[in-house]
Each structure stands twice: as structure tokens, then as C-alpha cells.
PDB file of C-alpha atoms in Angstrom:
ATOM      1  CA  MET A 123      91.497  80.281  80.952  1.00  0.00           C
ATOM      2  CA  ARG A 124      89.888  82.674  83.341  1.00  0.00           C
ATOM      3  CA  ILE A 125      90.473  82.579  87.091  1.00  0.00           C
ATOM      4  CA  GLU A 126      89.013  85.279  89.311  1.00  0.00           C
ATOM      5  CA  THR A 127      90.028  86.141  92.838  1.00  0.00           C
ATOM      6  CA  GLN A 128      88.735  88.907  95.063  1.00  0.00           C
ATOM      7  CA  ARG A 129      91.031  91.453  93.364  1.00  0.00           C
ATOM      8  CA  LEU A 130      92.459  89.786  90.273  1.00  0.00           C
ATOM      9  CA  ILE A 131      91.696  88.112  86.966  1.00  0.00           C
ATOM     10  CA  ILE A 132      94.096  85.581  85.454  1.00  0.00           C
ATOM     11  CA  THR A 133      93.310  85.169  81.777  1.00  0.00           C
ATOM     12  CA  GLU A 134      94.954  84.770  78.357  1.00  0.00           C
ATOM     13  CA  PHE A 135      97.113  87.335  76.602  1.00  0.00           C
ATOM     14  CA  THR A 136      95.726  89.508  73.839  1.00  0.00           C
ATOM     15  CA  PRO A 137      97.731  91.672  71.406  1.00  0.00           C
ATOM     16  CA  GLU A 138      96.405  94.815  73.114  1.00  0.00           C
ATOM     17  CA  MET A 139      98.470  94.008  76.204  1.00  0.00           C
ATOM     18  CA  ALA A 140     101.813  94.485  74.401  1.00  0.00           C
ATOM     19  CA  GLU A 141     102.477  98.038  75.543  1.00  0.00           C
ATOM     20  CA  ALA A 142     101.769  97.222  79.206  1.00  0.00           C
ATOM     21  CA  VAL A 143     103.966  94.093  78.986  1.00  0.00           C
ATOM     22  CA  HIS A 144     106.757  96.158  77.424  1.00  0.00           C
ATOM     23  CA  LEU A 145     106.564  98.893  80.085  1.00  0.00           C
ATOM     24  CA  HIS A 146     106.426  96.450  83.025  1.00  0.00           C
ATOM     25  CA  SER A 147     109.381  94.500  81.667  1.00  0.00           C
ATOM     26  CA  LEU A 148     111.639  97.542  81.901  1.00  0.00           C
ATOM     27  CA  ASP A 149     111.608  97.837  85.685  1.00  0.00           C
ATOM     28  CA  ASP A 150     114.783  97.295  87.694  1.00  0.00           C
ATOM     29  CA  ASP A 151     113.620  94.026  89.279  1.00  0.00           C
ATOM     30  CA  THR A 152     112.952  92.462  85.882  1.00  0.00           C
ATOM     31  CA  ARG A 153     116.370  93.535  84.625  1.00  0.00           C
ATOM     32  CA  ARG A 154     118.005  92.164  87.789  1.00  0.00           C
ATOM     33  CA  PHE A 155     116.118  88.909  88.351  1.00  0.00           C
ATOM     34  CA  LEU A 156     114.603  88.021  84.924  1.00  0.00           C
ATOM     35  CA  PRO A 157     116.850  89.587  82.274  1.00  0.00           C
ATOM     36  CA  ASP A 158     115.523  87.311  79.519  1.00  0.00           C
ATOM     37  CA  GLU A 159     112.042  88.766  80.072  1.00  0.00           C
ATOM     38  CA  VAL A 160     112.944  92.389  79.281  1.00  0.00           C
ATOM     39  CA  PHE A 161     111.248  93.660  76.108  1.00  0.00           C
ATOM     40  CA  GLU A 162     113.017  96.808  74.972  1.00  0.00           C
ATOM     41  CA  THR A 163     110.284  97.648  72.428  1.00  0.00           C
ATOM     42  CA  VAL A 164     106.532  97.194  72.095  1.00  0.00           C
ATOM     43  CA  GLU A 165     107.272  95.167  68.964  1.00  0.00           C
ATOM     44  CA  ALA A 166     109.392  92.700  70.958  1.00  0.00           C
ATOM     45  CA  ALA A 167     106.573  92.338  73.490  1.00  0.00           C
ATOM     46  CA  THR A 168     104.087  91.836  70.645  1.00  0.00           C
ATOM     47  CA  GLU A 169     106.196  89.030  69.144  1.00  0.00           C
ATOM     48  CA  THR A 170     106.368  87.273  72.503  1.00  0.00           C
ATOM     49  CA  ILE A 171     102.631  87.660  73.108  1.00  0.00           C
ATOM     50  CA  ASP A 172     101.939  86.221  69.639  1.00  0.00           C
ATOM     51  CA  PHE A 173     104.127  83.220  70.504  1.00  0.00           C
ATOM     52  CA  LEU A 174     102.438  82.751  73.903  1.00  0.00           C
ATOM     53  CA  MET A 175      98.973  82.936  72.336  1.00  0.00           C
ATOM     54  CA  GLY A 176     100.059  80.137  69.993  1.00  0.00           C
ATOM     55  CA  VAL A 177     101.156  78.028  72.970  1.00  0.00           C
ATOM     56  CA  TYR A 178      97.585  78.213  74.333  1.00  0.00           C
ATOM     57  CA  GLN A 179      96.567  76.270  71.209  1.00  0.00           C
ATOM     58  CA  THR A 180      99.501  73.839  70.914  1.00  0.00           C
ATOM     59  CA  GLY A 181     100.585  73.399  74.535  1.00  0.00           C
ATOM     60  CA  ASP A 182     104.151  73.343  73.209  1.00  0.00           C
ATOM     61  CA  GLY A 183     106.027  75.760  75.471  1.00  0.00           C
ATOM     62  CA  PRO A 184     105.487  77.838  78.576  1.00  0.00           C
ATOM     63  CA  LEU A 185     101.904  78.567  79.543  1.00  0.00           C
ATOM     64  CA  VAL A 186     101.960  82.231  80.542  1.00  0.00           C
ATOM     65  CA  TYR A 187      98.866  84.091  81.724  1.00  0.00           C
ATOM     66  CA  PRO A 188      98.497  87.804  82.453  1.00  0.00           C
ATOM     67  CA  ILE A 189      97.389  88.976  85.875  1.00  0.00           C
ATOM     68  CA  LEU A 190      94.929  91.847  85.674  1.00  0.00           C
ATOM     69  CA  LEU A 191      93.269  93.926  88.331  1.00  0.00           C
ATOM     70  CA  LYS A 192      89.481  93.510  88.262  1.00  0.00           C
ATOM     71  CA  GLU A 193      89.116  96.721  86.225  1.00  0.00           C
ATOM     72  CA  GLY A 194      91.518  95.365  83.577  1.00  0.00           C
ATOM     73  CA  THR A 195      94.909  96.908  84.431  1.00  0.00           C
ATOM     74  CA  TYR A 196      97.822  94.592  83.612  1.00  0.00           C
ATOM     75  CA  VAL A 197     100.008  94.026  86.700  1.00  0.00           C
ATOM     76  CA  GLY A 198     102.086  90.981  85.747  1.00  0.00           C
ATOM     77  CA  TYR A 199     101.897  87.311  84.873  1.00  0.00           C
ATOM     78  CA  VAL A 200     101.900  83.797  86.257  1.00  0.00           C
ATOM     79  CA  GLN A 201     103.249  80.834  84.292  1.00  0.00           C
ATOM     80  CA  VAL A 202     104.137  77.172  84.207  1.00  0.00           C
ATOM     81  CA  VAL A 203     107.202  76.178  82.238  1.00  0.00           C
ATOM     82  CA  PRO A 204     107.838  72.589  81.146  1.00  0.00           C
ATOM     83  CA  LEU A 205     111.352  71.384  81.941  1.00  0.00           C
ATOM     84  CA  GLU A 206     113.425  68.827  80.035  1.00  0.00           C
ATOM     85  CA  ASP A 207     112.957  66.164  82.729  1.00  0.00           C
ATOM     86  CA  GLY A 208     109.152  66.277  82.396  1.00  0.00           C
ATOM     87  CA  THR A 209     108.556  68.412  85.497  1.00  0.00           C
ATOM     88  CA  TYR A 210     107.183  71.951  85.539  1.00  0.00           C
ATOM     89  CA  GLU A 211     108.361  75.183  87.121  1.00  0.00           C
ATOM     90  CA  ILE A 212     106.117  77.984  88.378  1.00  0.00           C
ATOM     91  CA  GLY A 213     107.001  81.533  87.440  1.00  0.00           C
ATOM     92  CA  TYR A 214     105.436  84.896  88.204  1.00  0.00           C
ATOM     93  CA  HIS A 215     106.201  88.557  88.088  1.00  0.00           C
ATOM     94  CA  VAL A 216     104.368  91.666  89.223  1.00  0.00           C
ATOM     95  CA  GLY A 217     105.526  95.039  87.921  1.00  0.00           C
ATOM     96  CA  SER A 218     107.290  97.250  90.442  1.00  0.00           C
ATOM     97  CA  THR A 219     104.448  99.788  90.562  1.00  0.00           C
ATOM     98  CA  PHE A 220     102.169  97.013  91.879  1.00  0.00           C
ATOM     99  CA  THR A 221     104.461  95.165  94.299  1.00  0.00           C
ATOM    100  CA  LYS A 222     104.025  94.802  98.059  1.00  0.00           C
ATOM    101  CA  ARG A 223     100.258  94.376  97.743  1.00  0.00           C
ATOM    102  CA  GLY A 224     100.104  90.562  97.753  1.00  0.00           C
ATOM    103  CA  TYR A 225      99.128  90.246  94.083  1.00  0.00           C
ATOM    104  CA  ALA A 226     101.744  87.592  93.254  1.00  0.00           C
ATOM    105  CA  THR A 227     100.771  85.469  96.263  1.00  0.00           C
ATOM    106  CA  GLU A 228      97.080  85.837  95.455  1.00  0.00           C
ATOM    107  CA  ALA A 229      97.639  84.895  91.810  1.00  0.00           C
ATOM    108  CA  VAL A 230      99.860  81.878  92.523  1.00  0.00           C
ATOM    109  CA  ASN A 231      97.461  80.584  95.197  1.00  0.00           C
ATOM    110  CA  ALA A 232      94.553  80.792  92.741  1.00  0.00           C
ATOM    111  CA  PHE A 233      96.533  79.446  89.769  1.00  0.00           C
ATOM    112  CA  LEU A 234      98.039  76.267  91.233  1.00  0.00           C
ATOM    113  CA  PRO A 235      94.782  74.375  92.007  1.00  0.00           C
ATOM    114  CA  VAL A 236      93.584  75.049  88.454  1.00  0.00           C
ATOM    115  CA  ILE A 237      96.710  74.528  86.342  1.00  0.00           C
ATOM    116  CA  LEU A 238      98.157  71.440  88.045  1.00  0.00           C
ATOM    117  CA  PRO A 239      95.106  69.215  87.412  1.00  0.00           C
ATOM    118  CA  ARG A 240      94.843  70.632  83.897  1.00  0.00           C
ATOM    119  CA  LEU A 241      98.421  69.457  83.261  1.00  0.00           C
ATOM    120  CA  GLY A 242      97.802  66.144  85.020  1.00  0.00           C
ATOM    121  CA  ILE A 243     100.449  66.795  87.670  1.00  0.00           C
ATOM    122  CA  SER A 244     100.382  67.188  91.430  1.00  0.00           C
ATOM    123  CA  ARG A 245     103.874  68.673  92.005  1.00  0.00           C
ATOM    124  CA  ILE A 246     105.616  71.752  90.684  1.00  0.00           C
ATOM    125  CA  ILE A 247     108.928  73.395  91.470  1.00  0.00           C
ATOM    126  CA  GLY A 248     109.835  77.004  92.090  1.00  0.00           C
ATOM    127  CA  ILE A 249     113.373  78.307  91.629  1.00  0.00           C
ATOM    128  CA  CYS A 250     114.572  81.795  92.492  1.00  0.00           C
ATOM    129  CA  LEU A 251     117.699  83.670  93.360  1.00  0.00           C
ATOM    130  CA  ALA A 252     118.370  83.565  97.088  1.00  0.00           C
ATOM    131  CA  LYS A 253     118.616  87.364  97.098  1.00  0.00           C
ATOM    132  CA  ASN A 254     115.152  87.741  95.539  1.00  0.00           C
ATOM    133  CA  LEU A 255     113.459  87.969  98.922  1.00  0.00           C
ATOM    134  CA  ALA A 256     110.062  88.929  97.493  1.00  0.00           C
ATOM    135  CA  SER A 257     109.958  85.792  95.358  1.00  0.00           C
ATOM    136  CA  VAL A 258     111.069  83.636  98.274  1.00  0.00           C
ATOM    137  CA  LYS A 259     108.206  85.051 100.369  1.00  0.00           C
ATOM    138  CA  VAL A 260     105.658  84.337  97.631  1.00  0.00           C
ATOM    139  CA  LEU A 261     106.734  80.703  97.379  1.00  0.00           C
ATOM    140  CA  GLU A 262     106.714  80.234 101.141  1.00  0.00           C
ATOM    141  CA  ARG A 263     103.303  81.897 101.529  1.00  0.00           C
ATOM    142  CA  CYS A 264     101.891  79.653  98.798  1.00  0.00           C
ATOM    143  CA  GLY A 265     102.910  76.450 100.573  1.00  0.00           C
ATOM    144  CA  PHE A 266     106.135  75.587  98.763  1.00  0.00           C
ATOM    145  CA  THR A 267     108.836  73.761 100.726  1.00  0.00           C
ATOM    146  CA  LYS A 268     112.516  74.653 100.249  1.00  0.00           C
ATOM    147  CA  VAL A 269     114.488  71.602  99.093  1.00  0.00           C
ATOM    148  CA  PHE A 270     117.732  73.175  97.827  1.00  0.00           C
ATOM    149  CA  ASP A 271     119.960  76.063  98.891  1.00  0.00           C
ATOM    150  CA  GLY A 272     123.145  76.418  96.879  1.00  0.00           C
ATOM    151  CA  MET A 273     124.929  77.342  93.689  1.00  0.00           C
ATOM    152  CA  SER A 274     123.326  76.423  90.378  1.00  0.00           C
ATOM    153  CA  SER A 275     123.027  77.705  86.829  1.00  0.00           C
ATOM    154  CA  TYR A 276     120.331  80.379  86.682  1.00  0.00           C
ATOM    155  CA  HIS A 277     119.769  82.370  83.514  1.00  0.00           C
ATOM    156  CA  GLY A 278     123.107  81.167  82.183  1.00  0.00           C
ATOM    157  CA  ARG A 279     125.205  82.079  85.222  1.00  0.00           C
ATOM    158  CA  GLU A 280     126.279  80.189  88.333  1.00  0.00           C
ATOM    159  CA  GLN A 281     124.335  81.842  91.156  1.00  0.00           C
ATOM    160  CA  HIS A 282     123.028  81.222  94.673  1.00  0.00           C
ATOM    161  CA  VAL A 283     119.499  79.857  94.266  1.00  0.00           C
ATOM    162  CA  TYR A 284     116.740  78.265  96.268  1.00  0.00           C
ATOM    163  CA  LYS A 285     114.630  75.450  94.886  1.00  0.00           C
ATOM    164  CA  PHE A 286     111.150  74.825  96.275  1.00  0.00           C
ATOM    165  CA  ILE A 287     108.542  72.121  95.685  1.00  0.00           C
ATOM    166  CA  TYR A 288     104.779  72.377  95.951  1.00  0.00           C
ATOM    167  CA  THR A 289     102.498  69.353  96.118  1.00  0.00           C
ATOM    168  CA  LEU A 290      98.781  69.696  95.485  1.00  0.00           C
ATOM    169  CA  SER A 291      96.885  67.959  98.267  1.00  0.00           C
TER     170      SER A 291
END
């Protein structure tokens, strides 16, 4: 996969990205909002990248794609995760040194019209902690509609979450 926007490239992971993935995963927002995506070592990031590269071939698992600046700097990722009920969830993260520049919104807006038809779906959900205001803004700016506001299990703990739905028109 390769999607280009004015400022970004969404592509597939390569082993050379492991150090950047490791370093970005250590920021405070990742630890706070996505604790299962913290890679304490480059080796842990490498193992995950190897797994994700295998998913590109098998389609059996989350489809996770790095977001790069046009010159090749890794800034984060965008993903679709299959859920047990047959639906999919969007996910994304931009490292703290690259936030507040609209990269997540730009990536999600470019990604959805490509990945949904590829998966043969027209709807996708987005779930985030209510206190993750940046993530809420991304979903709203990308045309998602809030359908749930309440307590739910999130990363193994009962927390206040919002659930959004996006429908490709």
C-alpha cells in the first residue's frame, strides 16, 4: 500500500523503522492512552514490525501502516483492527514531537477511502478515551459520528469512552 497526501506517505512497515517505532512508543501519550503499544526496546519493536509485515501477506490481524513525512521521517501509524463481531476499528497515533500539525487527521482522511473498499466494508468504528481530546478531534474532523458516551472496558479497564462510527458515502 502507498497513499500520498500533500505532506504524508502511508506505506508498509520495513524492519528499518524499528528504532523510530520504539522511540515514538515511549512518549507520555502512548503510555497513557495506548499502554499496549509501548515498545521498551528496539527488539520488541522489531518483533512487532515482523508480525505486522506478515499480516500484510495473510490479512490475519490488524493492518497497521506507518505514516511518514514526504522526506521519509516516521511520525506515527494508522490502522484497521478486525473485531470479533466482524466489524473493524480505526486506530492511529502520531508521536508527541509531531502532534498539533494535523498529521493524524490528514492520514485518517486519506486512509479511509482506500482501506474500506479494500476490506469490502463501508462502515468503521472509532473508540477512544473521553479524556483523549486530540483523538476525539481527529475522529470528529474526519466525519465520524459519536454514538456512545459512557463506561466500557478499554485496554482491560473500565473507563469513560466515546464510540464513533464512520460511513463511507
